[in-house]
Amino acid sequence: MKYWITVAVVLIVAVVVALVPVNEYFFYAAFVVLQFVVLATAWNILGGYAGYVNFGTGAFFAIGAYSAVVLFKWLGAPLGVQILAAAGVSGLLGFGVGLLTLRLRGIFFAIATVAVTFMLETVMVNWRYVGGATGLQLLRPPVTEPFDSYTRMLFVVMALLALVAISVARYVQDSWIGRGLRAIRDSEEAAECSGVPTLKLKLFACTVSGALMGAAGAPMPMYLSFIEPASSFSLNYSVSALAMPMIGGTAHWIGPVIGALLLASIQQIVTVTISNEINVLVVGVLLVLFVVAAPDGVLGLFKRWLRSSR
Amino acid sequence: MNFTRRRVIGVAGAAALTAALPGRRAFAQAAGPVKIGMSMPQTGSLGAGGQAALLALRIWVDDVNQKGGLLGRKVEFIVYDDQTNPANTPGIYTKLLDVDKVDLLIAPYGTVPTAPIMPLVKQRGLLLMGNFSFQVNHKVQHDMWFNNSPWNDASSWSDGFFRAGQRAGAKTVAILAADQEFAQNLANGARELAKKAGIKAVYDQNYPPSTTDFSSLIRAIRAAKPEMVFVMSYPNDSVAIVRAVNEIGVGSQVQIFGGGMVGLQFTPNMVNLGSSLNGILNYNSYVPGMKYPGIEDFLARYAKRAAEAKVDPLGFYLPPFNYAIGQIYEQAIAATRTLDHKKLAAWLHANEVKTIVGSIRWDKNGEWANPRVVQAQFRGVVDSNLDQWRSPGKQVVIYPEEYKTGDVMAPFEKARSSK
Amino acid sequence: MIFSLDLLSEALIFGVLLGSFYAAVSIGLSVSFGLLDVPHVAHPAVMVLGSYLTYVLTTYGLDPIAAGVVLMPAFFVLGVLIYRFYYESFERRGTDAGVRGLAFFFGLAFIIEIGLILVFGVDQRSVSARYIGSSLALGDYRIPYRMLVAFGVALVLTFALTLYLSKTFTGRAIKAVAQDEPALRLMGANPVRIKQWAFGIATGVSALAGAMLIVVGPVEPAMDRLYIGRTFCVVVLAGLGSMTGTLAAGLILGVAESIVLMFLGASWAPAVAFGLLLVVLGIRPQGLFGR
């Protein structure tokens, strides 16, 4: 119960912030931070709980974005419908990819997800309706009351998506699904032998993970008023979605949130003050540091500090 | 649970902190400098051109500040590097508007970096000065867009090329276009015009902008046996295509080759490619010998600054037109006595502006009412020689009539090897 | 699309040249991933680093291939260091190493890529040499000399490495470690030192691969992303641990890509390697010649 009260409070705070006169750029940057909260949380459902390193976050994210574009261009669909459709398509993609690749171990699964990313990017490059490699300019529909600007509205939408993603991750973690996934992570063979339906659970995790990533991608075209394949499918999304949970801690749903809030905020500050590239360098360096020195992430460090201070 | 309580405090704290960010537009531009902001591709495919263009703009900023600035206020110039990557420009222009709080905007050099910000400026009702982009406004139809480039639609560009080919007896064309905004805009226009002129397209291919090896494409073009080859490419690809043509040849029946290759006007490329350029008939904005009032004086001043800045020392292609952007702003602001975008736009639609690249008048789409794209053929170019480009003769102007200095030499293979 | 026998044969020739080049750039990965089981997704990034260092050396007047050879010892040391670090941080500690080791190499790849951008910028770099820019005319066919040079170096490299692994003592020790590490330990040899040596060789070879890369065409820092697909496709298609398989797999990929390029267009070419990889993983994950 305490959890749901917190969720409600956070949502109200987000709406209030969107209505007060705060610098517009805050919403522009905060949107990206919240987007990574969703991506990191979604990644962790398969990567952290089950131990399958998905390096294709870019693919699910971009397919979500392109689904939204198709619906917008074809039917003029409102944002809510775009998000639901994007989640559906990316979920389906997650299911399909899972069916094809979840039988592969460790690195092969990761490489297969990279392959899926490039292949889907190539398909989008060749599809003129969504702009091909040139890209598509998009004009936003007028913003709904009571928000002053479209970016503020997107900020609230993304905050809502983040809360939904976290709630889903929390549910999965605490349920029998989570226990099954953890068993798979610890030893897939032992889990199989004890009767855990490993394939079904992995497919479930992959589908849910993909759907959430697609939902995160759907507002992107409206956010930029533009979409093009190279940046949408970029491996930068994949690295960040992997790094944030690893930095925050993969065992609990709060880990990716901490990692995303921390890392994405640093990235936004760096982009404004220094440059765009250092952005990606920060992710790479922190990833390597944490993976080598603090494998349980910030959460793990925190727990160790708690224990040592007793 | 400990965590969730912490999180609430954390989020609330973050929100409070950032609300304290300087946000009030209330402290508007009562006094203080006039800020002009833009992103310029200083690295990446358009980088060499962008650096030269940027220098021209800086020269204008210095000139105008010496004369007392705009409306008596000093001009402050804020520039970022978008690396020729269209994904970077929306973020940069949002930063310019909301963090740097600029008063006036200039578009980045080039169609590809400019296309993503067109919806943004239209949605926010802002005036944007175009910078050598091609038909980037035709979808968005923003009425506060003013281009500095001497072309209008596809026919202003391809007429010269097609006519030169037809005079040499060519009846077929091969179209090779990069899959990006500029090349696609030009290719779409060129296809229409070819059909109308009764020219048959025997080859029509797009390639992704990241392509580096063109030998297969050139081979396929050769197999199609076209008499004209119309290429729409960006600097990296243009250089690679010229090299590929020199490496494996394009066929003896080709009369003219080129048309829309961006980057062959950048001095570093001209010097590096040298004699490989011979025979190519390509577009340009200015070649030595064309008389525009004040341009030679500007080029002399530019050459001095360019030598210090270690940038393109000749500055023929972009710098004069970028300096003109500054002149356009200067005259519009002086006439309307305001920085209000709507008023400036209205004035610009109604008036003619005199610049170092001639008089400019815009049509309702913000493009030049009187286009003057030059099609010139490279002839007698030697390798690794910068000074040969300073005097007229290496780029023979075929079109338009008022600047013409010679007739096209065909076929292409013959023109390639002639002196 | 015009289909003609002429075009097809030219595509085949080009494909064979391209394929041998792909084999040569993948052979380092065949050793580090195929034989040693190290999830080395940073292999293409190290190769691109080699390309840039080759570029730097050519500004001093060195021929690019010669520059590549000169860089090999330095890259050998780099490889030893990387493997040492990887071993100490991950392999020694056991189970969870798989996921984190993989994450480590992804992080390393990005660090190398951004490092190159910070030092050299995002612009393309290329080198010039006497054999770059002209082609061999065989009747109606034109075969660029740069492809022939890359082809030659690739063949030499592949055969040299295959001979090394099967004829020399250390070479066979490397193959032994790949086959049965505990047995090797029981025989008194130190597997870690052997693996270190092998990884060093794989990385040294990447230096020459990088030189070939910049001879064949211009390079830019983000190229490693595309080559992850090509190199892993070749290694997986070959079957882990097979050197001659690498050459065969490279040729298959090269020809496939060349044909797609010719008949479907340049916009589909990047998908060939990744698509082939997915097909192999789905149908026959042990590859053509796998153990």
Coordinates of C-alpha atoms in Angstrom, one line a residue, chain B residues 1-362:
Chain B
M1 CA 10.0 0.8 2.8
N2 CA 13.1 2.9 3.1
F3 CA 13.7 3.2 -0.5
T4 CA 10.5 4.6 -1.6
R5 CA 10.5 7.3 1.0
R6 CA 14.0 8.3 -0.1
R7 CA 12.9 8.4 -3.6
V8 CA 10.1 10.8 -2.9
I9 CA 12.4 13.1 -1.1
G10 CA 14.9 12.7 -4.0
V11 CA 12.5 13.6 -6.7
A12 CA 11.0 16.5 -4.8
G13 CA 14.4 17.8 -4.1
A14 CA 15.5 17.5 -7.7
A15 CA 12.4 19.3 -8.8
A16 CA 13.0 22.1 -6.3
L17 CA 16.6 22.5 -7.3
T18 CA 15.9 22.7 -11.0
A19 CA 13.0 25.1 -10.6
A20 CA 15.6 27.5 -9.3
L21 CA 17.3 27.4 -12.7
P22 CA 17.2 30.7 -14.4
G23 CA 14.0 30.5 -16.2
R24 CA 12.2 33.8 -16.3
R25 CA 11.9 35.3 -19.7
A26 CA 10.7 38.3 -17.8
F27 CA 14.2 39.7 -17.7
A28 CA 14.0 40.1 -21.4
Q29 CA 16.3 41.8 -23.8
A30 CA 15.9 45.3 -22.5
A31 CA 19.6 46.0 -22.8
G32 CA 22.6 43.8 -23.2
P33 CA 24.0 42.1 -26.3
V34 CA 22.0 40.8 -29.2
K35 CA 22.6 37.1 -29.3
I36 CA 22.6 35.3 -32.6
G37 CA 22.8 31.5 -32.3
M38 CA 23.3 28.6 -34.7
S39 CA 24.8 25.2 -35.0
M40 CA 27.4 24.8 -37.8
P41 CA 28.8 21.5 -39.1
Q42 CA 32.4 22.0 -38.3
T43 CA 33.3 18.3 -38.5
G44 CA 31.8 15.4 -40.4
S45 CA 30.9 15.4 -44.1
L46 CA 30.1 19.1 -44.4
G47 CA 32.8 20.1 -42.0
A48 CA 35.3 21.6 -44.4
G49 CA 32.6 23.9 -45.9
G50 CA 31.1 24.7 -42.5
Q51 CA 34.4 26.0 -41.1
A52 CA 34.8 28.4 -44.0
A53 CA 31.2 29.6 -43.7
L54 CA 31.7 30.1 -40.0
L55 CA 34.7 32.3 -40.6
A56 CA 32.7 34.5 -42.9
L57 CA 30.0 34.9 -40.3
R58 CA 32.6 35.9 -37.7
I59 CA 33.9 38.5 -40.1
W60 CA 30.4 39.9 -40.4
V61 CA 30.0 40.0 -36.6
D62 CA 33.2 41.9 -36.2
D63 CA 32.2 44.3 -39.0
V64 CA 28.8 45.0 -37.6
N65 CA 30.2 45.5 -34.1
Q66 CA 32.7 48.0 -35.4
K67 CA 29.8 49.9 -36.9
G68 CA 28.0 50.0 -33.5
G69 CA 26.2 46.7 -33.5
L70 CA 22.5 46.0 -34.1
L71 CA 20.2 48.7 -32.7
G72 CA 23.1 50.1 -30.8
R73 CA 23.8 46.8 -29.0
K74 CA 26.8 44.5 -29.4
V75 CA 26.3 41.3 -31.3
E76 CA 27.2 38.1 -29.5
F77 CA 27.6 35.0 -31.6
I78 CA 26.9 31.6 -30.1
V79 CA 27.9 28.5 -32.3
Y80 CA 27.9 24.8 -31.7
D81 CA 29.2 21.9 -33.8
D82 CA 26.5 19.5 -35.0
Q83 CA 29.0 17.2 -36.8
T84 CA 26.7 17.1 -39.9
N85 CA 24.5 14.8 -37.8
P86 CA 20.8 15.6 -38.2
A87 CA 20.1 13.9 -34.8
N88 CA 22.1 16.6 -33.0
T89 CA 20.4 19.8 -34.3
P90 CA 17.0 19.6 -32.5
G91 CA 18.8 19.4 -29.1
I92 CA 21.3 22.1 -30.0
Y93 CA 18.6 24.6 -31.2
T94 CA 16.5 23.8 -28.1
K95 CA 19.5 24.6 -26.0
L96 CA 20.1 27.8 -27.9
L97 CA 16.5 28.9 -27.4
D98 CA 15.9 27.8 -23.8
V99 CA 19.4 27.9 -22.1
D100 CA 21.4 30.4 -24.1
K101 CA 18.3 32.5 -24.8
V102 CA 19.3 33.8 -28.3
D103 CA 17.4 36.5 -30.0
L104 CA 18.0 35.5 -33.6
L105 CA 18.6 32.2 -35.3
I106 CA 20.6 31.1 -38.3
A107 CA 20.2 27.6 -39.8
P108 CA 23.2 25.2 -39.9
Y109 CA 24.9 25.0 -43.3
G110 CA 23.3 22.3 -45.3
T111 CA 20.0 20.6 -46.0
V112 CA 20.7 17.5 -43.8
P113 CA 21.3 19.3 -40.5
T114 CA 18.6 21.8 -41.2
A115 CA 15.7 19.5 -42.0
P116 CA 15.0 18.3 -38.4
I117 CA 14.6 21.8 -37.0
M118 CA 12.1 23.1 -39.5
P119 CA 9.1 21.8 -37.5
L120 CA 10.6 23.2 -34.3
V121 CA 10.9 26.8 -35.7
K122 CA 7.5 26.6 -37.3
Q123 CA 5.9 25.4 -34.1
R124 CA 7.6 28.2 -32.1
G125 CA 6.9 30.9 -34.7
L126 CA 10.6 31.8 -35.2
L127 CA 12.4 33.4 -38.1
L128 CA 15.1 31.2 -39.5
M129 CA 17.8 32.3 -42.0
G130 CA 18.6 29.4 -44.3
N131 CA 22.1 28.4 -45.1
F132 CA 22.6 26.6 -48.4
S133 CA 19.9 24.1 -48.0
F134 CA 17.8 22.8 -50.8
Q135 CA 14.0 22.8 -50.7
V136 CA 14.1 22.0 -47.0
N137 CA 11.0 24.1 -46.4
H138 CA 8.7 22.5 -49.0
K139 CA 7.0 20.1 -46.6
V140 CA 6.8 22.3 -43.6
Q141 CA 5.9 25.5 -45.5
H142 CA 7.1 27.9 -42.8
D143 CA 6.5 31.5 -43.8
M144 CA 9.4 32.9 -41.8
W145 CA 12.2 31.1 -43.7
F146 CA 14.7 32.9 -45.9
N147 CA 17.3 31.1 -47.8
N148 CA 20.7 32.5 -48.7
S149 CA 21.4 30.1 -51.6
P150 CA 21.2 31.0 -55.3
W151 CA 18.7 28.3 -56.2
N152 CA 15.0 27.8 -56.0
D153 CA 13.5 24.5 -57.0
A154 CA 14.9 21.5 -58.8
S155 CA 14.6 23.1 -62.3
S156 CA 16.8 26.0 -61.3
W157 CA 19.4 23.4 -60.6
S158 CA 19.0 20.7 -63.2
D159 CA 18.0 22.8 -66.2
G160 CA 21.6 23.8 -66.9
F161 CA 22.8 20.2 -66.5
F162 CA 20.1 18.6 -68.7
R163 CA 20.4 21.3 -71.4
A164 CA 24.2 20.8 -71.6
G165 CA 23.6 17.1 -72.0
Q166 CA 21.0 17.5 -74.6
R167 CA 23.2 19.8 -76.6
A168 CA 25.8 17.0 -76.7
G169 CA 23.1 14.7 -78.0
A170 CA 22.3 12.8 -74.8
K171 CA 18.9 11.1 -74.5
T172 CA 19.3 8.9 -71.4
V173 CA 20.3 9.6 -67.8
A174 CA 21.5 7.6 -64.8
I175 CA 20.5 9.1 -61.4
L176 CA 22.6 8.3 -58.4
A177 CA 21.4 9.9 -55.2
A178 CA 22.3 9.7 -51.5
D179 CA 19.4 8.8 -49.3
Q180 CA 19.3 12.1 -47.4
E181 CA 17.1 15.2 -47.5
F182 CA 19.2 17.2 -50.0
A183 CA 19.8 14.5 -52.6
Q184 CA 16.3 13.2 -52.4
N185 CA 14.8 16.6 -52.9
L186 CA 17.0 17.2 -55.9
A187 CA 16.5 13.7 -57.3
N188 CA 12.7 13.9 -57.1
G189 CA 12.8 17.2 -59.0
A190 CA 15.3 16.0 -61.5
R191 CA 13.2 12.9 -62.3
E192 CA 10.1 15.0 -63.1
L193 CA 12.2 17.3 -65.3
A194 CA 13.8 14.4 -67.1
K195 CA 10.4 12.9 -67.9
K196 CA 9.1 16.3 -69.2
A197 CA 12.2 16.8 -71.4
G198 CA 11.8 13.3 -72.8
I199 CA 15.0 12.0 -71.2
K200 CA 14.8 8.4 -70.2
A201 CA 16.2 7.2 -66.8
V202 CA 18.1 4.0 -67.5
Y203 CA 19.5 3.8 -63.9
D204 CA 18.0 5.2 -60.7
Q205 CA 19.5 4.2 -57.4
N206 CA 19.6 5.6 -53.9
Y207 CA 22.5 4.7 -51.6
P208 CA 22.7 5.1 -47.8
P209 CA 24.8 8.1 -46.7
S210 CA 27.3 5.9 -44.9
T211 CA 28.4 4.1 -48.2
T212 CA 32.1 4.4 -48.7
D213 CA 32.8 2.0 -51.5
F214 CA 31.2 3.0 -54.8
S215 CA 32.9 0.6 -57.2
S216 CA 29.8 -1.7 -57.4
L217 CA 27.5 1.3 -58.0
I218 CA 29.8 2.7 -60.7
R219 CA 30.1 -0.7 -62.3
A220 CA 26.3 -1.0 -62.4
I221 CA 26.0 2.5 -63.9
R222 CA 28.5 1.5 -66.6
A223 CA 26.5 -1.6 -67.4
A224 CA 23.4 0.5 -67.9
K225 CA 25.2 2.6 -70.6
P226 CA 23.7 6.0 -69.8
E227 CA 24.6 9.2 -71.7
M228 CA 24.3 11.5 -68.7
V229 CA 25.1 10.7 -65.1
F230 CA 23.4 13.0 -62.6
V231 CA 24.9 12.5 -59.2
M232 CA 23.4 14.0 -56.0
S233 CA 25.9 13.4 -53.2
Y234 CA 27.5 14.9 -50.1
P235 CA 31.2 15.7 -49.7
N236 CA 32.4 12.3 -48.4
D237 CA 30.5 10.4 -51.1
S238 CA 31.3 13.0 -53.8
V239 CA 35.0 12.4 -53.2
A240 CA 34.6 8.7 -53.1
I241 CA 32.6 8.7 -56.3
V242 CA 35.2 10.8 -58.1
R243 CA 37.9 8.4 -57.0
A244 CA 35.8 5.4 -58.0
V245 CA 35.2 6.9 -61.5
N246 CA 38.9 7.4 -61.9
E247 CA 39.6 4.0 -60.6
I248 CA 37.3 1.9 -62.8
G249 CA 35.8 4.3 -65.4
V250 CA 32.2 4.9 -66.2
G251 CA 31.9 4.1 -69.9
S252 CA 32.7 5.8 -73.2
Q253 CA 29.1 6.7 -74.1
V254 CA 28.7 9.1 -71.1
Q255 CA 28.6 12.7 -72.3
I256 CA 28.3 14.6 -69.0
F257 CA 28.9 13.5 -65.4
G258 CA 28.1 15.4 -62.2
G259 CA 25.4 17.9 -61.6
G260 CA 24.7 17.9 -57.9
M261 CA 27.8 16.8 -56.1
V262 CA 28.3 18.8 -52.9
G263 CA 31.8 19.0 -51.7
L264 CA 33.6 19.5 -55.0
Q265 CA 33.4 23.2 -54.2
F266 CA 35.4 22.9 -51.0
T267 CA 39.0 24.0 -51.6
P268 CA 40.6 21.1 -49.7
N269 CA 38.8 18.6 -51.9
M270 CA 39.6 20.6 -55.0
V271 CA 43.3 20.5 -54.2
N272 CA 43.3 16.8 -53.1
L273 CA 41.4 15.5 -56.1
G274 CA 43.3 17.7 -58.6
S275 CA 43.2 16.2 -62.1
S276 CA 40.7 13.6 -61.1
L277 CA 38.1 16.4 -61.3
N278 CA 38.7 17.1 -65.0
G279 CA 35.6 16.7 -67.2
I280 CA 33.1 16.7 -64.3
L281 CA 30.3 19.2 -64.9
N282 CA 29.1 20.3 -61.5
Y283 CA 27.1 23.1 -59.8
N284 CA 28.6 26.0 -58.0
S285 CA 27.5 29.3 -56.5
Y286 CA 30.5 31.5 -57.5
V287 CA 33.6 31.0 -59.6
P288 CA 36.3 33.7 -60.1
G289 CA 35.3 36.0 -62.9
M290 CA 31.7 36.4 -61.9
K291 CA 31.0 40.0 -61.1
Y292 CA 29.1 40.7 -57.9
P293 CA 29.4 44.1 -56.2
G294 CA 31.8 44.0 -53.3
I295 CA 32.6 40.3 -53.5
E296 CA 36.2 40.6 -54.5
D297 CA 36.9 43.0 -51.7
F298 CA 35.3 40.6 -49.2
L299 CA 37.3 37.6 -50.6
A300 CA 40.5 39.5 -50.1
R301 CA 39.7 40.3 -46.5
Y302 CA 38.5 36.7 -46.0
A303 CA 41.8 35.3 -47.4
K304 CA 43.8 37.1 -44.8
R305 CA 41.6 35.8 -41.9
A306 CA 41.5 32.3 -43.4
A307 CA 45.3 32.0 -43.5
E308 CA 45.4 32.8 -39.8
A309 CA 42.5 30.5 -38.9
K310 CA 44.0 27.7 -41.1
V311 CA 40.7 27.3 -43.0
D312 CA 39.9 27.1 -46.7
P313 CA 42.0 29.9 -48.1
L314 CA 40.0 30.6 -51.2
G315 CA 36.5 30.8 -49.8
F316 CA 34.6 30.9 -53.0
Y317 CA 31.6 28.7 -52.4
L318 CA 30.0 29.5 -49.0
P319 CA 31.7 32.4 -47.3
P320 CA 30.3 35.2 -49.5
F321 CA 26.8 33.9 -49.1
N322 CA 27.2 33.5 -45.3
Y323 CA 28.4 37.1 -45.0
A324 CA 25.3 37.9 -46.9
I325 CA 23.1 36.4 -44.2
G326 CA 24.6 38.9 -41.8
Q327 CA 23.9 41.7 -44.3
I328 CA 20.3 40.5 -44.6
Y329 CA 19.8 40.7 -40.9
E330 CA 21.5 44.1 -40.7
Q331 CA 19.3 45.7 -43.3
A332 CA 16.0 44.1 -42.0
I333 CA 16.7 45.2 -38.4
A334 CA 17.8 48.7 -39.5
A335 CA 14.6 49.1 -41.5
T336 CA 12.2 47.8 -38.9
R337 CA 14.1 49.0 -35.7
T338 CA 13.1 45.8 -33.9
L339 CA 14.2 42.2 -33.2
D340 CA 10.6 40.9 -33.4
H341 CA 10.6 37.9 -35.7
K342 CA 7.2 38.5 -37.2
K343 CA 8.0 42.1 -38.2
L344 CA 11.4 41.1 -39.6
A345 CA 9.8 38.3 -41.7
A346 CA 7.1 40.6 -43.0
W347 CA 9.7 43.2 -44.1
L348 CA 11.9 40.6 -45.8
H349 CA 9.0 39.2 -47.8
A350 CA 8.2 42.7 -49.0
N351 CA 11.7 44.1 -49.8
E352 CA 14.8 43.5 -51.8
V353 CA 18.1 43.2 -50.0
K354 CA 21.5 44.3 -51.5
T355 CA 24.4 42.0 -50.6
I356 CA 27.8 41.1 -51.8
V357 CA 26.3 38.3 -53.8
G358 CA 23.9 40.6 -55.6
S359 CA 20.3 41.7 -54.9
I360 CA 18.1 39.1 -53.3
R361 CA 14.3 39.0 -53.4
W362 CA 12.4 36.0 -52.0

